[in-house]
Structure formats: structure tokens, C-alpha cells
PDB file of C-alpha atoms and ligand atoms in Angstrom:
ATOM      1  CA  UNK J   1      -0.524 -51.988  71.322  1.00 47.00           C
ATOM      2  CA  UNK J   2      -0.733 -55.774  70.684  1.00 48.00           C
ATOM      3  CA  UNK J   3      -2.278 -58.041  73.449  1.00 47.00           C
ATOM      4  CA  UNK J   4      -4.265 -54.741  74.923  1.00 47.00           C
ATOM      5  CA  UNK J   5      -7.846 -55.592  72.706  1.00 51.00           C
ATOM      6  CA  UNK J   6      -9.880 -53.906  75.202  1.00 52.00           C
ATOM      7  CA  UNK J   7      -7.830 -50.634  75.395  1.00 50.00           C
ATOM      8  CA  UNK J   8      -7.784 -50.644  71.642  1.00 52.00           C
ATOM      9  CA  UNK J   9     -11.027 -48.821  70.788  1.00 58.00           C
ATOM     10  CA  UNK J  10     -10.722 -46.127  73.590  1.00 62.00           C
ATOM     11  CA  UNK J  11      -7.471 -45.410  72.563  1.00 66.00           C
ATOM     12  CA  UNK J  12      -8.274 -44.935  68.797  1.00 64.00           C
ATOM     13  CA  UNK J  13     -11.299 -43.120  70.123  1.00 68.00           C
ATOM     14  CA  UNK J  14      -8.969 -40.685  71.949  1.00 72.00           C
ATOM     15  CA  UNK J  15      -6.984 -40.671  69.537  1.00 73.00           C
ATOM     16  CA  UNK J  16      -9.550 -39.367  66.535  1.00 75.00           C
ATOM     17  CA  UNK J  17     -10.877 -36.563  69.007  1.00 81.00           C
ATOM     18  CA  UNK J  18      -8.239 -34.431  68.207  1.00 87.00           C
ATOM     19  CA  UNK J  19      -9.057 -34.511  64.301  1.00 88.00           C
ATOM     20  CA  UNK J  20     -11.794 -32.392  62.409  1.00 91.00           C
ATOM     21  CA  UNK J  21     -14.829 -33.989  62.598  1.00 94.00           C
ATOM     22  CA  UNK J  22     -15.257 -35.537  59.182  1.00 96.00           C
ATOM     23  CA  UNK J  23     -11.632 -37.600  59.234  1.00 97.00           C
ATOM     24  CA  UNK J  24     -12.699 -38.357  62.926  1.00 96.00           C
ATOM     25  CA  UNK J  25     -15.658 -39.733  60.984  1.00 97.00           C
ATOM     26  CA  UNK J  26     -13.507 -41.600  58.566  1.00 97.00           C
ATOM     27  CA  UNK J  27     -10.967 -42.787  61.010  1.00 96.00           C
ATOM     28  CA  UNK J  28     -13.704 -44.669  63.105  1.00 95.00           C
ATOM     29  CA  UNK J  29     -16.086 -45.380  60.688  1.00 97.00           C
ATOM     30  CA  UNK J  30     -13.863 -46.789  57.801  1.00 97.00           C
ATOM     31  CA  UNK J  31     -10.206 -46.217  58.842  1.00 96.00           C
ATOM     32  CA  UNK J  32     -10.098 -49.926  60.633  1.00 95.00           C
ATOM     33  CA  UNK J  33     -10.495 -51.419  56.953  1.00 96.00           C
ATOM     34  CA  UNK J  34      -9.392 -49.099  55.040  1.00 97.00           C
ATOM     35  CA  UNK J  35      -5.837 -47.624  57.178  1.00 96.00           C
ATOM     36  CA  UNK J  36      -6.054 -44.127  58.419  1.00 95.00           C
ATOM     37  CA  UNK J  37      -4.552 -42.763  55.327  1.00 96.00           C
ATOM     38  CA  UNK J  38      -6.692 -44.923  52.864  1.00 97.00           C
ATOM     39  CA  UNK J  39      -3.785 -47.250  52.473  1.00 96.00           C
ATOM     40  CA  UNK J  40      -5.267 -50.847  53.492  1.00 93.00           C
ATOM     41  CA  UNK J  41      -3.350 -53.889  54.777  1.00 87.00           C
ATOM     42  CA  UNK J  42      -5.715 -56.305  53.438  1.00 90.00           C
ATOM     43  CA  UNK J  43      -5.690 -57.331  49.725  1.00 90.00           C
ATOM     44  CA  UNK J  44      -9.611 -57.738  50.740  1.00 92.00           C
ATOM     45  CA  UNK J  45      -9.693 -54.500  51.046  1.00 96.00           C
ATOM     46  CA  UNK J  46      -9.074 -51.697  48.132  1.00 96.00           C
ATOM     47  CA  UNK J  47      -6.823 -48.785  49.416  1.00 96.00           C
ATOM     48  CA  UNK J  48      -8.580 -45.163  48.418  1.00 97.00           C
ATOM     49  CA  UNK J  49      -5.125 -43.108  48.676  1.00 97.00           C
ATOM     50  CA  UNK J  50      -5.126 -41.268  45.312  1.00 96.00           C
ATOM     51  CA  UNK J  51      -7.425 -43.667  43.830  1.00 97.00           C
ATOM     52  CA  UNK J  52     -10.708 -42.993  44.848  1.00 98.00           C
ATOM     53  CA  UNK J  53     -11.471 -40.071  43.419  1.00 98.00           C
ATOM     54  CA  UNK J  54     -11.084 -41.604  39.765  1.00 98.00           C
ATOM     55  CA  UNK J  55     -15.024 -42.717  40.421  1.00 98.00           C
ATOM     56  CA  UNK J  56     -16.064 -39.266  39.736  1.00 98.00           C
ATOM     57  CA  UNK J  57     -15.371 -39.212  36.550  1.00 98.00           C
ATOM     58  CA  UNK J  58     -18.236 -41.291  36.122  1.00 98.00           C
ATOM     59  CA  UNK J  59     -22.215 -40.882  36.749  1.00 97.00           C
ATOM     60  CA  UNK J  60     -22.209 -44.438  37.630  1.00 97.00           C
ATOM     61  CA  UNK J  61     -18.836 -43.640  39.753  1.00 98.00           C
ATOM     62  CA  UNK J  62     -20.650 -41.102  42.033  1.00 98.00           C
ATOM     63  CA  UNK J  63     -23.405 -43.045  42.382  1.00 98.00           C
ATOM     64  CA  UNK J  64     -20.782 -45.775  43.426  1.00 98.00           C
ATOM     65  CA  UNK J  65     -19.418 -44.181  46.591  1.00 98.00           C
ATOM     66  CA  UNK J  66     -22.543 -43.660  48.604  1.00 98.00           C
ATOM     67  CA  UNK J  67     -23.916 -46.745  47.291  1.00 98.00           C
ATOM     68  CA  UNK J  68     -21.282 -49.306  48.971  1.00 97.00           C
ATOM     69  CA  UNK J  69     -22.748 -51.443  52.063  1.00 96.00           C
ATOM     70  CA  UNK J  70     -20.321 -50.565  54.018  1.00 96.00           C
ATOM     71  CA  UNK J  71     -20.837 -46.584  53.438  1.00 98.00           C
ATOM     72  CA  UNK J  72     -24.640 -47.326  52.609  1.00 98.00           C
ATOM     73  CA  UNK J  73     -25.274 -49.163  56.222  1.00 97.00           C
ATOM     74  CA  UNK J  74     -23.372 -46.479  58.020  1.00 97.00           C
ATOM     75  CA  UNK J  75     -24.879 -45.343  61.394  1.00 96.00           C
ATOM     76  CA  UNK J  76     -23.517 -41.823  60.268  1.00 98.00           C
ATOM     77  CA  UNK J  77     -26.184 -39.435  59.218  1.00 98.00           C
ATOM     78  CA  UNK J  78     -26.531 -38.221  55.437  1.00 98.00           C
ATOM     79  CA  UNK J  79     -24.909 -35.043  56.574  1.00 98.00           C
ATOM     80  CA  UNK J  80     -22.015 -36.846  57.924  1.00 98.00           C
ATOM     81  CA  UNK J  81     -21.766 -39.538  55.609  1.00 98.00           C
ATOM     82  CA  UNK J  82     -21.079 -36.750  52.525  1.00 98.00           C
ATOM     83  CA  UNK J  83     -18.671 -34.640  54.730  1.00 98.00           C
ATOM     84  CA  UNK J  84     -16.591 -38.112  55.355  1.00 98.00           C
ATOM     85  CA  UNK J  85     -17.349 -39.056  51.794  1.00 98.00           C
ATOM     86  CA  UNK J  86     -15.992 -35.487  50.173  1.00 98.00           C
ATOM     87  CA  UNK J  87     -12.789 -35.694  52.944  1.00 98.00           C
ATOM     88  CA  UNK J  88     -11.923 -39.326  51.326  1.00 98.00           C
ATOM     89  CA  UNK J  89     -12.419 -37.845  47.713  1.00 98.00           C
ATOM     90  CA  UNK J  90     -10.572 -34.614  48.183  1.00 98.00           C
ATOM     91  CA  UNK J  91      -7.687 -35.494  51.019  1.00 97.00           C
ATOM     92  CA  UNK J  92      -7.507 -38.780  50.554  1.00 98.00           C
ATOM     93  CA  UNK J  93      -7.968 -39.112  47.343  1.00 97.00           C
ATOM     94  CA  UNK J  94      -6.222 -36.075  46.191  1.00 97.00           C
ATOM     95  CA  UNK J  95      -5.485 -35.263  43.205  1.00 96.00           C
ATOM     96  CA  UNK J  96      -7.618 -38.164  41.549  1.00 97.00           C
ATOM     97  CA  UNK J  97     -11.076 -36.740  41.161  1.00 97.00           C
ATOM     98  CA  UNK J  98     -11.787 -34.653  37.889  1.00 97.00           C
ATOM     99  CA  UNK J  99     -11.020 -30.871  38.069  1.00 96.00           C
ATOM    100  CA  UNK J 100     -14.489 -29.052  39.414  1.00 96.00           C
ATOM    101  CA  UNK J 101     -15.526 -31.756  40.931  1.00 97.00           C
ATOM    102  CA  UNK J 102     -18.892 -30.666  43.139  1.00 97.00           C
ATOM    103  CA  UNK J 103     -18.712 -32.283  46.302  1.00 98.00           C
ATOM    104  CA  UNK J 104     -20.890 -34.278  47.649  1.00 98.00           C
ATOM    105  CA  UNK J 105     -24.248 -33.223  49.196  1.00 98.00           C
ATOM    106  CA  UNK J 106     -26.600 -34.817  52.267  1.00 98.00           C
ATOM    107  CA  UNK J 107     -29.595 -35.289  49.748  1.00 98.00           C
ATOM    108  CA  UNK J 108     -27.321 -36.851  47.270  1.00 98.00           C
ATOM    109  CA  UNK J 109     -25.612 -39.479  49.700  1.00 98.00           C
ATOM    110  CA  UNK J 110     -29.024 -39.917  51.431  1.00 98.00           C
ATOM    111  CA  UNK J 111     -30.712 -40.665  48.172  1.00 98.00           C
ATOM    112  CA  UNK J 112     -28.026 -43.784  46.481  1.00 98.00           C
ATOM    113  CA  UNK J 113     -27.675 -44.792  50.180  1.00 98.00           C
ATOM    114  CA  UNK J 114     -30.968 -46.300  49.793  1.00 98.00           C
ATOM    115  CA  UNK J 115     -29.825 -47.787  46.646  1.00 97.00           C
ATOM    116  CA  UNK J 116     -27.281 -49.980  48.149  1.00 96.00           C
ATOM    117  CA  UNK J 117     -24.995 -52.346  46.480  1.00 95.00           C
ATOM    118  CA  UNK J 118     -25.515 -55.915  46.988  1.00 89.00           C
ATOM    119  CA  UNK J 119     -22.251 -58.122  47.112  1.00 80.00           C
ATOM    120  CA  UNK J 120     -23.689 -59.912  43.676  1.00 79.00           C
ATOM    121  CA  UNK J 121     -23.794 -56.513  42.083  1.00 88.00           C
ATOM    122  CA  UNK J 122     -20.802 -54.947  43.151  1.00 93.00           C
ATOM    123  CA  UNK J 123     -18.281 -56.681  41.705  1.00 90.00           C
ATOM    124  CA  UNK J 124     -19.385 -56.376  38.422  1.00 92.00           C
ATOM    125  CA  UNK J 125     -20.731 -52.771  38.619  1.00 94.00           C
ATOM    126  CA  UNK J 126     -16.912 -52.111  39.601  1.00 96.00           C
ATOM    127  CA  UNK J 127     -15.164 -53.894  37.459  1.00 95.00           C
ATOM    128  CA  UNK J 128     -17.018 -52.245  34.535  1.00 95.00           C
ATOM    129  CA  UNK J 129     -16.271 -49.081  35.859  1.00 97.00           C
ATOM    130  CA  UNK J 130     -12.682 -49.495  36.187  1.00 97.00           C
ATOM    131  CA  UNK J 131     -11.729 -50.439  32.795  1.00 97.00           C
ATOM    132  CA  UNK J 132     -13.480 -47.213  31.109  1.00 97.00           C
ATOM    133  CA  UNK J 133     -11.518 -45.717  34.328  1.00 98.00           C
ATOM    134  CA  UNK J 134      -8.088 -46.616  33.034  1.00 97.00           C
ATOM    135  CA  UNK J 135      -8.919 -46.694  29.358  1.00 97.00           C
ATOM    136  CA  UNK J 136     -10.146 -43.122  29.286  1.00 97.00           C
ATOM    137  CA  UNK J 137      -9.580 -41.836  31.999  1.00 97.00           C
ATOM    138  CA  UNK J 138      -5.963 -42.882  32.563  1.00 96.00           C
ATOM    139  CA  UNK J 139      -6.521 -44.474  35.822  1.00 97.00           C
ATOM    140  CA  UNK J 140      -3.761 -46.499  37.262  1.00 95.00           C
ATOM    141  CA  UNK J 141      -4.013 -49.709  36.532  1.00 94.00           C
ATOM    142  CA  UNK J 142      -3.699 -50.326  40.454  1.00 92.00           C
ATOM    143  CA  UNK J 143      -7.443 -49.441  40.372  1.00 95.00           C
ATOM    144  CA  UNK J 144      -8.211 -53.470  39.268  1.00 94.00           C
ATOM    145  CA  UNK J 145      -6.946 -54.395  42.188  1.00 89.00           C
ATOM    146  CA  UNK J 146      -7.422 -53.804  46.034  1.00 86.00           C
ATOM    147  CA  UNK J 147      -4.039 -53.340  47.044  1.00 72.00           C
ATOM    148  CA  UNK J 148      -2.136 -49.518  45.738  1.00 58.00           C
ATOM    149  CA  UNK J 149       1.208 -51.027  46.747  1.00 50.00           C
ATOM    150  CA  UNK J 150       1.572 -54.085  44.663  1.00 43.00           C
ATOM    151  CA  UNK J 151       0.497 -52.102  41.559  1.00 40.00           C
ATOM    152  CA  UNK J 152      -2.173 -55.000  40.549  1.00 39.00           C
TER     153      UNK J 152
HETATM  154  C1  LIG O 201     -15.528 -53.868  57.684  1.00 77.44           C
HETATM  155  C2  LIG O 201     -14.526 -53.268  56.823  1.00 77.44           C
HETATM  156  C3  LIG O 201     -14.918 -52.002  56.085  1.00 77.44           C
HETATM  157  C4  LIG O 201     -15.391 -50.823  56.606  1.00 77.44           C
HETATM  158  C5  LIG O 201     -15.686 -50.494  58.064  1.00 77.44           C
HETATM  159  C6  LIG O 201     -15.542 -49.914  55.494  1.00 77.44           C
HETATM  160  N1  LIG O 201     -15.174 -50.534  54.333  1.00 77.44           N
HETATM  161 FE1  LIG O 201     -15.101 -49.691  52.513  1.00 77.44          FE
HETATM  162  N2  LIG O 201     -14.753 -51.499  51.676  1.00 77.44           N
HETATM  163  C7  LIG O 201     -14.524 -52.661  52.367  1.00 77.44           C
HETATM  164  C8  LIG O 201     -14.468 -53.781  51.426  1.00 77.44           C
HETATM  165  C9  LIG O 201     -14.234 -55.245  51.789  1.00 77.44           C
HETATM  166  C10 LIG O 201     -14.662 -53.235  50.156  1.00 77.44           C
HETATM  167  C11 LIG O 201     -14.751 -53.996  48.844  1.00 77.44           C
HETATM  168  C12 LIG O 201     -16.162 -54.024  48.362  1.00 77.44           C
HETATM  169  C13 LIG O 201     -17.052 -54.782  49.287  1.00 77.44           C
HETATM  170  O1  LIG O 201     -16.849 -55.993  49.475  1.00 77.44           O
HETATM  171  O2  LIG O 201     -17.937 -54.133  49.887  1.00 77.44           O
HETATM  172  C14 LIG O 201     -14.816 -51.789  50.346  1.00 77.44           C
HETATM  173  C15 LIG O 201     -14.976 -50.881  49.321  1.00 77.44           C
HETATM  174  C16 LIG O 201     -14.935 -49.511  49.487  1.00 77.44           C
HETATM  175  C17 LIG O 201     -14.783 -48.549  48.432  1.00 77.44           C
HETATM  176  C18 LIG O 201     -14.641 -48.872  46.945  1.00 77.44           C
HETATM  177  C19 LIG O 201     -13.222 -48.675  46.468  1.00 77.44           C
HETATM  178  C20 LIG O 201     -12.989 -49.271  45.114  1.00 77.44           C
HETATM  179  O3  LIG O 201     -11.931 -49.002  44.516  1.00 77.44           O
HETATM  180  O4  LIG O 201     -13.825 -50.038  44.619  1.00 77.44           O
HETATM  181  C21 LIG O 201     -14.845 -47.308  48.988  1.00 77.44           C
HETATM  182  C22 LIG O 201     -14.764 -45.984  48.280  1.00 77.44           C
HETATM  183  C23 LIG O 201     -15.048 -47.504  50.412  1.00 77.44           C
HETATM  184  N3  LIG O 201     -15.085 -48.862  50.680  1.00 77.44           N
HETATM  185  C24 LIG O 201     -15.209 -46.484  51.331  1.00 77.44           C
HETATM  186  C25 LIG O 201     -15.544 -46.703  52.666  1.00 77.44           C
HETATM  187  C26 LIG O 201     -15.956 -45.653  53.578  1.00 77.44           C
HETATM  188  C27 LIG O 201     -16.098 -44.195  53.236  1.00 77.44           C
HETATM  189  C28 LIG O 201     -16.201 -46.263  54.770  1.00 77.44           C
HETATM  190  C29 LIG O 201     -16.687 -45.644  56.052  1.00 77.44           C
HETATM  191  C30 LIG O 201     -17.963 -44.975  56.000  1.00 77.44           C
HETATM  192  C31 LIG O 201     -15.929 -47.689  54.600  1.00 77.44           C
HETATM  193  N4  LIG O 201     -15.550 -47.906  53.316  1.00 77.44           N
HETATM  194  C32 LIG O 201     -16.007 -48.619  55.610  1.00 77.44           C
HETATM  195  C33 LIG O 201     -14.372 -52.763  53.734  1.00 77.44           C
HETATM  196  C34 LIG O 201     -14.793 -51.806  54.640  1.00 77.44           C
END
């Protein structure tokens, strides 16, 4: 793998193809930041892996997901966008979203994607959101951080 940049993206391409369409969505559309399995490598970066789905307990949290710039400014369609968003909640995020959870629809992504997050905003739109998330919610504390595996 290392040293071979320009067979990288075919490869991964390849690779996706043989997934269903929506984690063939999330692998190339997200999976580069976020790790394949929503575990990322960057402390920039918050891993999703039975976290993510914590958000829904929350108005605010729904709104959250589709509202990101990096899910907002997508090139995916609406349609896509909420079957990638619902396979993060429910596989990735499994087991952290409230019980009867709805999933997400193409109106509803299509209509907070025009709502995007700014990066003044999102900090502290998250950060509000997380301590309700662990105080009430029971969220692991790991949610104040990026990083699932140092437990911060
Ligand atoms: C270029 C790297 C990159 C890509 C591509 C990317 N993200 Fe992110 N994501 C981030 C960063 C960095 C943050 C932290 C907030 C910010 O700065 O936007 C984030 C935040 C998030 C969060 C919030 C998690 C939390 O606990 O606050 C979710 C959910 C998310 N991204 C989902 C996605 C999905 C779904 C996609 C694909 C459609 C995607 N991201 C694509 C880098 C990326």
C-alpha cells in the first residue's frame, strides 16, 4: 500500500464495489476520515463506532447529522446522503441510537443540509449537546472527545 498514491483510490474504489450501496457510500464518501468502521486515526477527527447514534436522542442531535459540512457539502444526493446517514446510525453506530428510532428520510436530510453548520457554530452546538448526552442520556464520556480509544 504505502508509496503506491496513485493506485490508492482505484483500489479503494474496487474495493467498496463489492459492498451494498449505502456503506459503499460511506466508505468513499466519509470512510477516509472517519476509518471504514467509524473508528478514526486522527484525534481531529471523532470516531462514530457506537457513538453516533447518541445524537438522536436529541431534536437538536438529528438535526446535527445532516447538518455537518462535511455531510452537508456532500456530492451525494438527499436520497443517498440519508441511506449512508441511517447505515452510520444503525451499523455503525449500533446499539447507540434510542430504541424506535425512525430513520432518516431524503426530505429530512435535504432540508438541515441546507442548514449547514459553520465551523464557528459547530463546536459549540456540539459541545452543548454532549453534556445533556452523557448527563441524561448516559453517553460515554468518550463522546467529549474525538478519539473512542483513549476514552477522552
Ligand atoms: C475530510 C475529512 C472528513 C470527511 C470526508 C467526512 N468527515 Fe465527518 N467529520 C470530520 C471532522 C474534522 C469532524 C469534526 C467536525 C468538523 O470539523 O466538521 C467531523 C464530524 C462528523 C460527525 C460528528 C461526530 C461527533 O461526535 O460530533 C459525524 C456524524 C460525521 N462527521 C459524519 C460524516 C459522514 C456521514 C461523512 C460522509 C458523508 C463525513 N463525516 C465525511 C471529517 C470528515
Amino acid at each position: 500500500m504505502a508509496g503506491a498514491p496513485i493506485a490508492a483510490a482505484p483500489a479503494a474504489a474496487t474495493a467498496a464495489a463489492q459492498f451494498p450501496q449505502p456503506q459503499r457510500d460511506y466508505i468513499l464518501a466519509c470512510g477516509g476520515c472517519h476509518g471504514l468502521n467509524g473508528v478514526s486515526n486522527s484525534s481531529l477527527v471523532p470516531s462514530l463506532k457506537g457513538l453516533v447514534g447518541y445524537y438522536l436522542y436529541l431534536p437538536e442531535g438529528r438535526a446535527y447529522l445532516p447538518r455537518l459540512p462535511n455531510v452537508a457539502f456532500s456530492t451525494l444526493s438527499d436520497e443517498q446522503l440519508a441511506a449512508v446517514l441511517n447505515y452510520m446510525v444503525f451499523d455503525i453506530g449500533a446499539g447507540s441510537a434510542p430504541a424506535g428510532t425512525h430513520p432518516y428520510r431524503a426530505a429530512e436530510v435535504g432540508k438541515w443540509r441546507r442548514q449547514p453548520l459553520t465551523e464557528v457554530t459547530l463546536s459549540e452546538y456540539r459541545q452543548r449537546m454532549v453534556e445533556i448526552l452523557i448527563d441524561r442520556y448516559h453517553a460515554p464520556a468518550a463522546l467529549r472527545g474525538y478519539s473512542a480509544s483513549s476514552g477522552q
